[in-house]
Amino acid sequence: MLKLVCIPAFNEEKPIVDVIKKSLNYADRVVVCDDGSTDLTSEQAKNAGAIVLKHEKNMGKGHAMKSLFRYAKDIDADVVVTIDGDGQFLPEQIPNLIEPILENNFDIVIGNRFSDDKEMPSYRKAGNKMLDTITKLAAELPFSDTQSGFRSYSKKAIQSISFSTNGFGVDSEILVDAVNKGLKITEKKVTVLYNTGEKTSTKDPVSHSMSVIASLLELIAIHHPLKYLGIPGMILLIVGLGFATYAISNFNETGNFSLPSILTAMSSLIIGLILLLMSVVLYSISATRKT
């Protein structure tokens, strides 16, 4: 039974040492993907006992996760735990996330930060809830915390999950792909330290949220193109035809063109047609992927 802890990291030379050393108490190996850090993250990780995968430049959390998942597949790991390197999650809770996989044959266990979120800053709570809501538009996800990076995966999950996102939207895409593939997923309560004495994010909350939202909108468009692109496109086409009819009728009665009506008709027809065509193309791509 090979247990592997995977840590995506970017400029976390101080907190990552403690995370690695504690994680080694509950896993056979710890592997860190240093995603283009400009500090001593790689050196500190190696000294702490981790295997280090190094990206020469910062590619994003999703790209780091691809490298970590690839490594897990190559060594045929039986259980994989992902944990952030900033020290907010407690490695001591790794056994709690592994237990449902070993005892109840779950494929993914999400570390739920919202079971007791009294300590969570209000802005983070609101932001995460918003991202959870948007994520659930991409797939039916009956989970409280879709953004948690503290998770465990079975061998089946690691071997079957695929994702393309390079940024912070990777956590959402992994869950969407897992649900679509029928993997068994559950949640376990975890503790989060919001005041670690160190900076716990390399991006400000707004940039982080916008990055995730952009990835989620792409997922939504791909997985539900007819619903979220096709229907708005049809509505805009109907609106455009309505204004065009009104403009023609007005011209027949008065001999004058209504410029606002013509512009509204043209823009509605063009945008509606584009959305409708996009929905058909994306639906075809999605159907092809499923087969």
C-alpha positions as a printed NumPy array, in Angstrom:
array([[  0.   ,   0.   ,   0.   ],
       [  1.868,   3.042,  -1.319],
       [  0.65 ,   6.3  ,   0.214],
       [  1.781,   9.509,  -1.462],
       [  1.374,  13.126,  -0.365],
       [  1.482,  15.692,  -3.174],
       [  2.16 ,  19.384,  -2.564],
       [  1.863,  22.062,  -5.273],
       [  4.055,  24.974,  -4.161],
       [  5.05 ,  28.465,  -5.225],
       [  7.361,  30.594,  -3.056],
       [  6.664,  28.742,   0.182],
       [ 10.193,  28.169,   1.506],
       [  9.249,  28.8  ,   5.153],
       [  5.984,  26.929,   5.804],
       [  6.61 ,  23.995,   3.473],
       [  9.322,  22.415,   5.651],
       [  6.929,  21.762,   8.524],
       [  4.206,  20.516,   6.141],
       [  6.602,  17.996,   4.586],
       [  8.068,  16.703,   7.829],
       [  4.645,  16.173,   9.391],
       [  3.242,  14.609,   6.196],
       [  6.036,  12.024,   6.151],
       [  4.593,  10.621,   9.381],
       [  1.5  ,   9.505,   7.455],
       [  2.812,   8.679,   3.981],
       [  5.538,   6.637,   2.307],
       [  6.646,   9.549,   0.137],
       [  6.069,  13.269,  -0.18 ],
       [  6.478,  14.902,  -3.58 ],
       [  6.531,  18.661,  -4.09 ],
       [  5.972,  20.375,  -7.421],
       [  7.829,  23.682,  -7.236],
       [  5.945,  25.756,  -9.802],
       [  8.664,  28.234, -10.738],
       [  9.429,  29.586,  -7.271],
       [ 11.943,  32.417,  -7.001],
       [ 12.877,  31.583,  -3.406],
       [ 14.388,  28.475,  -1.798],
       [ 11.243,  26.319,  -1.937],
       [ 12.96 ,  23.485,  -3.871],
       [ 16.049,  23.4  ,  -1.666],
       [ 14.05 ,  23.499,   1.547],
       [ 11.688,  20.795,   0.299],
       [ 14.583,  18.476,  -0.575],
       [ 16.247,  19.065,   2.782],
       [ 12.972,  18.242,   4.526],
       [ 12.833,  14.854,   2.798],
       [ 10.568,  15.465,  -0.179],
       [ 11.009,  14.489,  -3.816],
       [ 10.945,  17.693,  -5.862],
       [  9.549,  18.241,  -9.353],
       [ 10.681,  21.607, -10.664],
       [  8.984,  23.89 , -13.19 ],
       [ 11.387,  26.468, -14.583],
       [  8.683,  29.136, -14.644],
       [  5.372,  29.642, -12.891],
       [  2.684,  27.797, -14.865],
       [ -0.196,  27.791, -12.374],
       [ -1.603,  25.396,  -9.798],
       [ -3.337,  23.286, -12.447],
       [ -0.068,  22.686, -14.256],
       [  1.584,  21.705, -10.973],
       [ -1.25 ,  19.269, -10.277],
       [ -0.751,  17.682, -13.702],
       [  2.889,  17.01 , -12.863],
       [  1.944,  15.583,  -9.46 ],
       [ -0.787,  13.328, -10.862],
       [  1.584,  12.122, -13.573],
       [  4.16 ,  11.234, -10.937],
       [  1.513,   9.402,  -8.886],
       [  0.533,   7.365, -11.936],
       [  4.151,   6.551, -12.775],
       [  4.881,   5.105,  -9.325],
       [  1.459,   3.388,  -9.194],
       [  0.443,   5.025,  -5.899],
       [ -2.482,   3.412,  -4.094],
       [ -3.613,   6.505,  -2.185],
       [ -2.741,  10.116,  -2.964],
       [ -3.303,  13.09 ,  -0.666],
       [ -3.002,  16.643,  -1.956],
       [ -2.277,  19.394,   0.55 ],
       [ -1.246,  23.02 ,   0.144],
       [  2.271,  23.997,   1.158],
       [  1.311,  27.194,   2.989],
       [  0.671,  25.527,   6.339],
       [ -3.048,  26.257,   6.552],
       [ -4.026,  22.578,   6.572],
       [ -2.898,  20.125,   9.25 ],
       [ -0.994,  17.05 ,   8.005],
       [ -2.109,  15.334,  11.222],
       [ -5.551,  15.029,   9.608],
       [ -4.268,  13.052,   6.609],
       [ -5.383,   9.717,   8.155],
       [ -8.943,  11.085,   8.422],
       [ -9.004,  11.72 ,   4.667],
       [ -7.469,   8.354,   3.801],
       [ -9.817,   6.284,   5.98 ],
       [-12.953,   6.509,   3.739],
       [-10.894,   5.293,   0.768],
       [ -9.446,   2.308,   2.644],
       [-12.537,   1.399,   4.673],
       [-15.476,   2.391,   2.458],
       [-14.05 ,   2.303,  -1.083],
       [-14.534,   5.994,  -1.806],
       [-12.496,   7.445,  -4.671],
       [-12.184,  11.057,  -3.515],
       [-12.445,  12.579,  -0.048],
       [-12.721,  16.368,   0.143],
       [-11.412,  18.179,   3.207],
       [-14.452,  20.285,   4.09 ],
       [-13.456,  23.651,   5.564],
       [-17.055,  24.777,   6.109],
       [-18.099,  22.256,   8.768],
       [-16.927,  24.798,  11.322],
       [-16.15 ,  28.048,   9.53 ],
       [-16.357,  30.448,  12.481],
       [-12.69 ,  31.343,  12.091],
       [-12.85 ,  31.86 ,   8.33 ],
       [-12.561,  35.539,   7.318],
       [-15.892,  36.802,   6.014],
       [-14.486,  37.805,   2.618],
       [-13.056,  34.314,   2.094],
       [-16.282,  32.694,   3.211],
       [-18.306,  34.78 ,   0.74 ],
       [-15.815,  34.208,  -2.074],
       [-15.705,  30.449,  -1.587],
       [-19.486,  30.184,  -1.4  ],
       [-19.748,  32.139,  -4.656],
       [-17.236,  29.846,  -6.362],
       [-19.055,  26.783,  -5.016],
       [-22.31 ,  28.055,  -6.507],
       [-20.756,  28.685,  -9.919],
       [-19.037,  25.284,  -9.856],
       [-22.381,  23.581,  -9.293],
       [-23.63 ,  25.082, -12.569],
       [-21.058,  22.978, -14.418],
       [-22.178,  19.706, -12.807],
       [-24.466,  18.381, -10.105],
       [-22.039,  18.573,  -7.188],
       [-23.718,  17.91 ,  -3.815],
       [-20.666,  19.06 ,  -1.85 ],
       [-20.199,  21.896,   0.602],
       [-16.603,  22.749,  -0.325],
       [-15.62 ,  22.389,  -3.977],
       [-12.524,  24.604,  -3.661],
       [-10.604,  22.762,  -0.944],
       [ -7.103,  21.681,  -1.96 ],
       [ -6.842,  19.184,   0.901],
       [ -8.112,  15.918,  -0.579],
       [ -7.377,  12.233,  -0.897],
       [ -7.655,  10.136,  -4.055],
       [ -7.832,   6.422,  -4.714],
       [ -5.696,   4.739,  -7.365],
       [ -8.816,   4.481,  -9.551],
       [ -9.377,   8.232,  -9.291],
       [ -5.779,   9.113, -10.128],
       [ -5.775,   6.789, -13.116],
       [ -9.093,   8.005, -14.555],
       [ -9.32 ,  11.742, -13.806],
       [ -8.281,  14.142, -16.573],
       [ -8.214,  17.937, -16.566],
       [ -6.881,  20.743, -18.742],
       [ -7.007,  23.825, -16.491],
       [ -3.604,  25.3  , -15.637],
       [ -4.82 ,  27.808, -13.066],
       [ -6.697,  27.762,  -9.761],
       [ -9.835,  26.363, -11.375],
       [ -8.247,  22.914, -11.329],
       [ -9.926,  21.878,  -8.059],
       [-13.349,  22.465,  -9.586],
       [-12.528,  20.762, -12.889],
       [-11.245,  17.661, -11.103],
       [-14.543,  17.291,  -9.236],
       [-16.631,  17.884, -12.36 ],
       [-14.659,  15.249, -14.255],
       [-14.879,  12.825, -11.319],
       [-18.666,  13.218, -11.05 ],
       [-19.095,  12.733, -14.8  ],
       [-17.073,   9.514, -14.547],
       [-19.161,   8.172, -11.688],
       [-16.464,   8.197,  -9.003],
       [-17.545,   7.915,  -5.356],
       [-16.924,  11.174,  -3.492],
       [-17.454,  12.202,   0.107],
       [-16.358,  14.963,   2.498],
       [-14.617,  14.984,   5.871],
       [-14.266,  17.895,   8.245],
       [-10.805,  19.479,   8.367],
       [ -9.281,  22.28 ,  10.41 ],
       [ -7.885,  25.348,   8.693],
       [ -5.402,  27.824,  10.187],
       [ -6.072,  31.281,   8.763],
       [ -3.378,  33.033,  10.773],
       [ -0.171,  31.088,  10.246],
       [  2.144,  34.074,  10.592],
       [  3.033,  33.816,   6.907],
       [  1.449,  35.028,   3.699],
       [ -0.835,  32.18 ,   2.64 ],
       [ -1.611,  33.215,  -0.93 ],
       [  0.548,  34.279,  -3.84 ],
       [ -2.446,  36.067,  -5.405],
       [ -4.806,  38.656,  -4.022],
       [ -8.385,  37.402,  -3.444],
       [ -9.822,  39.268,  -6.424],
       [ -7.253,  37.914,  -8.915],
       [ -7.598,  34.432,  -7.461],
       [-11.406,  34.513,  -7.725],
       [-11.375,  35.9  , -11.27 ],
       [ -8.959,  33.166, -12.349],
       [-11.238,  30.476, -10.923],
       [-14.378,  32.074, -12.376],
       [-12.818,  32.207, -15.858],
       [-12.045,  28.482, -15.662],
       [-15.524,  27.71 , -14.33 ],
       [-17.247,  29.646, -17.111],
       [-15.246,  27.619, -19.612],
       [-16.346,  24.406, -17.887],
       [-19.978,  25.514, -17.854],
       [-19.877,  26.373, -21.547],
       [-18.333,  23.004, -22.421],
       [-20.571,  20.825, -20.247],
       [-23.882,  22.676, -20.734],
       [-23.558,  24.626, -24.009],
       [-27.181,  24.335, -25.092],
       [-28.485,  25.509, -21.724],
       [-26.12 ,  28.411, -21.094],
       [-25.29 ,  29.473, -24.675],
       [-27.983,  28.011, -26.921],
       [-31.018,  29.272, -24.996],
       [-29.663,  32.853, -24.572],
       [-28.738,  32.754, -28.253],
       [-32.295,  31.809, -29.248],
       [-33.724,  34.539, -27.017],
       [-31.457,  37.135, -28.607],
       [-32.437,  35.942, -32.087],
       [-36.132,  36.336, -31.198],
       [-35.475,  39.791, -29.758],
       [-33.515,  40.747, -32.887],
       [-36.291,  39.548, -35.191],
       [-38.808,  41.497, -33.114],
       [-36.88 ,  44.751, -33.446],
       [-36.25 ,  44.092, -37.145],
       [-39.967,  43.573, -37.729],
       [-40.729,  46.761, -35.836],
       [-38.126,  48.723, -37.849],
       [-39.543,  47.476, -41.163],
       [-43.119,  48.182, -40.072],
       [-42.149,  51.667, -38.924],
       [-40.446,  52.345, -42.26 ],
       [-43.528,  51.225, -44.202],
       [-45.736,  53.546, -42.15 ],
       [-43.518,  56.634, -41.867],
       [-40.861,  56.229, -44.541],
       [-38.17 ,  56.668, -41.86 ],
       [-35.763,  54.15 , -40.381],
       [-35.544,  53.906, -36.588],
       [-31.798,  53.814, -36.008],
       [-32.023,  52.5  , -32.387],
       [-34.308,  49.673, -33.524],
       [-32.038,  48.758, -36.427],
       [-28.921,  48.756, -34.233],
       [-30.669,  46.694, -31.547],
       [-31.944,  44.245, -34.152],
       [-28.535,  43.841, -35.827],
       [-26.576,  43.43 , -32.582],
       [-29.137,  40.978, -31.12 ],
       [-29.205,  38.904, -34.303],
       [-25.413,  38.778, -34.632],
       [-24.71 ,  37.962, -30.972],
       [-27.588,  35.474, -30.834],
       [-26.361,  33.704, -33.955],
       [-22.802,  33.537, -32.592],
       [-24.   ,  32.08 , -29.265],
       [-26.213,  29.555, -31.033],
       [-23.406,  28.412, -33.336],
       [-20.988,  28.194, -30.397],
       [-23.466,  26.066, -28.452],
       [-23.842,  23.643, -31.355],
       [-20.079,  23.345, -31.844],
       [-19.387,  22.875, -28.116],
       [-22.224,  20.35 , -27.834],
       [-20.725,  18.376, -30.711],
       [-17.293,  18.444, -29.055],
       [-18.771,  17.374, -25.705],
       [-20.727,  14.536, -27.322],
       [-17.578,  13.373, -29.15 ],
       [-15.583,  13.332, -25.907],
       [-18.232,  11.213, -24.179],
       [-18.131,   8.601, -26.927]])
